[in-house]
Amino acid sequence: MRIDILTLFPNICNSVMSESVIGRARQSGKVEINCIDIRNYTLDKHRRVDDKPYGGGMGMIMSAQPIYDCFQSLCAEIGKKPHLVYLTPQGKTLTQSRVKELAELDNLALLCGHYEGVDERVIEELEPEEISVGDYVLTGGELPALILADAVSRLLPGVLSADECFEQESHYDSLLEYPQYTHPAEWMGREVPEVLLSGHHANIDKWRREKSLERTFLRRGDMLENAQLTDEDKSILSKLKKE
C-alpha cells in the first residue's frame, strides 16, 4: 500500500513514521509512506501558501492552488487518482471499521489542513472524504494524519507479527480488549488472575471473552450495538445487567 501525506510539515510527519513498527514496515517495503511538502507547489515567489480570509476574521487560510497542484502532481505520478482524505474536525469520526476498509485500498492520500483551515473551493473541487479523529481542535492536520496512517498501516499484511496482534484488540470487533498482565505474578500485593497462570487455553479464552464483554459493557456500552454476539455472550451481558 502507498500512503501520501500532503502537508506543510513533511519533516515532522516523516520523523514519526520512521520510528518503531511503522518505521520497520517502511524499511522492509510492507508499506510506502511519502510526506509531500505542499509548499513546493505554490506559485507565490515568497513560497506563501496562505492568505487572510475573505470577510474578515482571525487567522489565515490555506490557498486552494498549492493544494490542488500538489494533488494533481501526485495523481500524475501514480497514474490514477488515489483515495483522498481531508483531516478536519468537521469530518465523520474515525472508527476501526473505517480503518479496516481504508486498509484494503492500494493508494491513500491524506491532506493536512493548517492555520484556520483551507479554501473551501479546493474541497469542492477535489471532493475528499472528510475524517475527524475526535471532537476537539488541533493546530493542524498532521497529528490526525499520522494517527490514520498508523492505524491503517498496522493492519497491512506482515506489518505486525501476526493477525492476532490486532484481531483481539479494542474496537476491532466492536469490543474493548480484556485486561493484560505480565511478570511478575505479584506486584504491590496485586496478583495476576489465577486462570492466566493455569496454562488451560480454553479457560483463558473464556475468561478473556468475559472480561472483554464486561469492560465494554461498563465503559462503552454503545459499542455493543455493532458487536457480533453469540448466545453465550448475550447470557453474560444479561447477568451483568442484573448486577
Coordinates of C-alpha atoms in Angstrom, one line a residue:
M1 CA 0.0 0.0 0.0
R2 CA 1.1 3.5 -0.7
I3 CA 0.2 6.4 1.6
D4 CA 1.0 10.0 0.7
I5 CA 0.7 12.7 3.3
L6 CA 0.2 16.2 1.9
T7 CA 1.5 18.6 4.5
L8 CA 3.3 21.9 5.2
F9 CA 5.5 20.0 7.7
P10 CA 6.8 16.9 5.9
N11 CA 9.8 16.5 8.3
I12 CA 7.5 16.2 11.3
C13 CA 5.4 13.5 9.6
N14 CA 8.4 11.6 8.2
S15 CA 10.1 11.6 11.6
V16 CA 7.2 10.0 13.3
M17 CA 6.6 7.5 10.5
S18 CA 10.2 6.4 10.6
E19 CA 10.1 5.0 14.1
S20 CA 9.1 1.8 15.7
V21 CA 6.7 -0.7 14.0
I22 CA 5.8 1.6 11.1
G23 CA 9.4 2.6 10.5
R24 CA 10.4 -1.0 10.2
A25 CA 7.5 -1.7 7.9
R26 CA 8.6 1.1 5.6
Q27 CA 12.2 -0.1 5.6
S28 CA 11.1 -3.6 4.7
G29 CA 8.7 -2.4 1.9
K30 CA 5.5 -3.6 3.6
V31 CA 4.1 -0.1 3.3
E32 CA 5.2 3.0 1.3
I33 CA 4.7 6.3 3.1
N34 CA 5.6 9.6 1.4
C35 CA 5.5 13.0 3.0
I36 CA 4.9 15.7 0.4
D37 CA 5.5 19.4 1.0
I38 CA 2.6 21.4 -0.3
R39 CA 4.7 24.5 -0.2
N40 CA 6.7 23.2 -3.1
Y41 CA 3.7 23.7 -5.4
T42 CA 2.9 27.3 -4.6
L43 CA 3.2 29.9 -7.4
D44 CA 4.0 32.6 -4.9
K45 CA 7.6 33.8 -5.2
H46 CA 7.8 34.0 -1.5
R47 CA 6.5 30.4 -1.1
R48 CA 3.4 31.6 0.7
V49 CA 0.6 29.1 0.9
D50 CA -1.9 31.0 2.9
D51 CA -3.7 34.4 3.0
K52 CA -6.3 36.3 5.0
P53 CA -9.9 35.1 4.9
Y54 CA -12.4 37.0 2.8
G55 CA -15.0 38.6 5.1
G56 CA -12.5 39.2 7.9
G57 CA -11.7 37.1 10.9
M58 CA -8.8 35.7 12.8
G59 CA -6.0 33.6 11.4
M60 CA -5.0 32.6 7.9
I61 CA -6.5 30.2 5.3
M62 CA -4.5 27.8 3.2
S63 CA -4.8 28.7 -0.5
A64 CA -6.5 26.4 -3.0
Q65 CA -3.9 26.5 -5.7
P66 CA -0.9 24.8 -3.9
I67 CA -3.1 22.1 -2.5
Y68 CA -4.7 21.4 -5.9
D69 CA -1.5 21.4 -7.8
C70 CA 0.2 19.2 -5.2
F71 CA -2.6 16.6 -5.5
Q72 CA -2.6 16.7 -9.3
S73 CA 1.1 16.1 -9.3
L74 CA 0.6 13.1 -7.1
C75 CA -2.1 11.7 -9.4
A76 CA 0.2 12.1 -12.4
E77 CA 3.0 10.3 -10.6
I78 CA 0.8 7.4 -9.5
G79 CA -1.1 7.3 -12.8
K80 CA -4.5 7.4 -11.2
K81 CA -6.4 9.3 -8.5
P82 CA -5.7 8.0 -5.0
H83 CA -8.4 8.0 -2.4
L84 CA -8.1 11.4 -0.8
V85 CA -8.9 12.0 2.9
Y86 CA -9.0 15.5 4.4
L87 CA -8.4 15.5 8.1
T88 CA -10.8 18.0 9.6
P89 CA -12.9 18.4 12.8
Q90 CA -15.9 18.7 10.6
G91 CA -15.5 15.2 9.2
K92 CA -17.0 11.9 10.3
T93 CA -15.3 10.4 13.4
L94 CA -12.7 7.8 12.5
T95 CA -13.7 4.3 13.6
Q96 CA -11.8 1.0 13.5
S97 CA -14.3 -0.4 10.9
R98 CA -13.4 2.5 8.6
V99 CA -9.7 2.0 9.2
K100 CA -10.2 -1.7 8.1
E101 CA -11.9 -0.5 4.9
L102 CA -9.2 2.0 4.1
A103 CA -6.5 -0.6 4.6
E104 CA -8.0 -2.5 1.6
L105 CA -7.0 0.3 -0.7
D106 CA -3.9 0.4 -2.9
N107 CA -3.4 4.2 -2.6
L108 CA -4.4 6.6 0.1
A109 CA -3.6 10.4 0.2
L110 CA -4.0 12.4 3.4
L111 CA -4.5 16.1 3.2
C112 CA -3.4 18.1 6.3
G113 CA -5.0 21.4 6.8
H114 CA -3.4 24.1 8.9
Y115 CA -4.0 27.6 10.3
E116 CA -7.7 28.2 10.2
G117 CA -8.4 25.6 7.5
V118 CA -8.3 25.5 3.7
D119 CA -10.1 27.4 0.9
E120 CA -13.5 25.7 0.6
R121 CA -13.2 25.7 -3.2
V122 CA -10.4 23.1 -3.3
I123 CA -12.5 20.9 -1.1
E124 CA -15.4 21.3 -3.5
E125 CA -13.1 20.5 -6.5
L126 CA -11.3 17.5 -5.1
E127 CA -14.3 16.1 -3.1
P128 CA -12.2 14.3 -0.4
E129 CA -13.5 12.1 2.3
E130 CA -13.6 14.2 5.4
I131 CA -12.5 12.4 8.6
S132 CA -12.1 13.6 12.2
V133 CA -10.1 11.9 14.9
G134 CA -12.3 13.3 17.7
D135 CA -14.4 16.2 18.8
Y136 CA -11.6 18.6 19.5
V137 CA -9.4 21.0 17.5
L138 CA -5.7 20.8 16.9
T139 CA -3.3 23.3 15.3
G140 CA -3.1 21.3 12.1
G141 CA -4.0 18.1 10.4
E142 CA -0.6 16.5 10.8
L143 CA -1.3 14.6 14.0
P144 CA -4.7 13.3 12.8
A145 CA -3.0 12.2 9.5
L146 CA -0.3 10.3 11.4
I147 CA -3.0 8.6 13.5
L148 CA -4.8 7.5 10.4
A149 CA -1.6 6.4 8.7
D150 CA -0.5 4.4 11.7
A151 CA -3.9 2.8 12.2
V152 CA -4.1 1.7 8.6
S153 CA -0.5 0.6 8.2
R154 CA -0.6 -1.8 11.2
L155 CA -3.4 -3.7 9.5
L156 CA -1.4 -4.4 6.4
P157 CA 0.0 -7.9 5.9
G158 CA 3.3 -8.5 7.6
V159 CA 3.4 -5.2 9.5
L160 CA 2.6 -6.9 12.8
S161 CA 4.0 -10.3 13.7
A162 CA 0.6 -12.0 13.3
D163 CA -3.0 -11.0 12.6
E164 CA -3.9 -12.0 16.2
C165 CA -2.0 -8.9 17.2
F166 CA -4.8 -6.7 16.1
E167 CA -7.8 -9.0 15.8
Q168 CA -8.1 -9.2 19.6
E169 CA -7.6 -5.5 20.3
S170 CA -10.0 -2.9 21.5
H171 CA -12.5 -1.8 18.8
Y172 CA -11.5 -4.4 16.2
D173 CA -14.8 -6.3 16.7
S174 CA -16.7 -3.6 18.5
L175 CA -15.5 -4.8 21.9
L176 CA -12.8 -3.4 24.2
E177 CA -9.8 -5.6 24.9
Y178 CA -9.6 -7.7 28.0
P179 CA -7.1 -6.8 30.8
Q180 CA -3.5 -7.7 30.2
Y181 CA -0.7 -8.7 32.6
T182 CA 3.0 -9.5 32.5
H183 CA 5.7 -10.5 35.0
P184 CA 5.9 -10.5 38.0
A185 CA 3.0 -12.7 39.0
E186 CA 2.5 -10.4 42.1
W187 CA 3.1 -6.7 42.3
M188 CA 2.3 -4.5 45.3
G189 CA 0.0 -7.1 46.6
R190 CA -1.9 -7.4 43.4
E191 CA -1.8 -10.9 41.8
V192 CA -2.3 -11.9 38.2
P193 CA -5.7 -13.8 37.8
E194 CA -5.1 -17.5 38.5
V195 CA -6.7 -18.6 35.3
L196 CA -3.9 -16.9 33.3
L197 CA -1.3 -19.0 35.1
S198 CA -3.2 -22.2 34.6
G199 CA -2.0 -23.0 31.0
H200 CA -5.5 -24.1 30.2
H201 CA -6.1 -22.2 26.9
A202 CA -9.8 -22.9 26.7
N203 CA -10.4 -21.4 30.1
I204 CA -8.1 -18.5 29.4
D205 CA -10.0 -17.7 26.1
K206 CA -13.3 -17.9 28.0
W207 CA -12.0 -15.6 30.8
R208 CA -10.7 -13.1 28.2
R209 CA -14.0 -13.0 26.3
E210 CA -16.0 -12.5 29.5
K211 CA -13.7 -9.7 30.6
S212 CA -13.9 -8.1 27.2
L213 CA -17.7 -8.1 27.3
E214 CA -17.7 -6.8 30.9
R215 CA -15.3 -4.0 30.2
T216 CA -17.2 -2.9 27.1
F217 CA -20.5 -3.1 29.0
L218 CA -19.2 -0.9 31.8
R219 CA -17.1 1.6 29.8
R220 CA -18.5 1.8 26.3
G221 CA -22.0 0.2 26.2
D222 CA -22.7 1.9 22.9
M223 CA -20.3 -0.3 21.1
L224 CA -22.3 -3.4 21.9
E225 CA -24.9 -2.4 19.3
N226 CA -22.4 -3.3 16.5
A227 CA -20.7 -6.3 18.1
Q228 CA -21.3 -9.8 16.8
L229 CA -22.5 -11.6 19.9
T230 CA -23.1 -15.3 20.5
D231 CA -25.8 -16.7 22.7
E232 CA -23.2 -17.2 25.4
D233 CA -22.1 -13.6 25.1
K234 CA -25.7 -12.4 25.4
S235 CA -26.1 -14.6 28.5
I236 CA -23.0 -13.0 30.1
L237 CA -24.3 -9.5 29.3
S238 CA -27.7 -10.4 30.7
K239 CA -26.1 -11.3 34.0
L240 CA -24.1 -8.1 34.0
K241 CA -27.2 -6.0 33.6
K242 CA -28.8 -7.7 36.6
E243 CA -25.8 -7.0 38.9

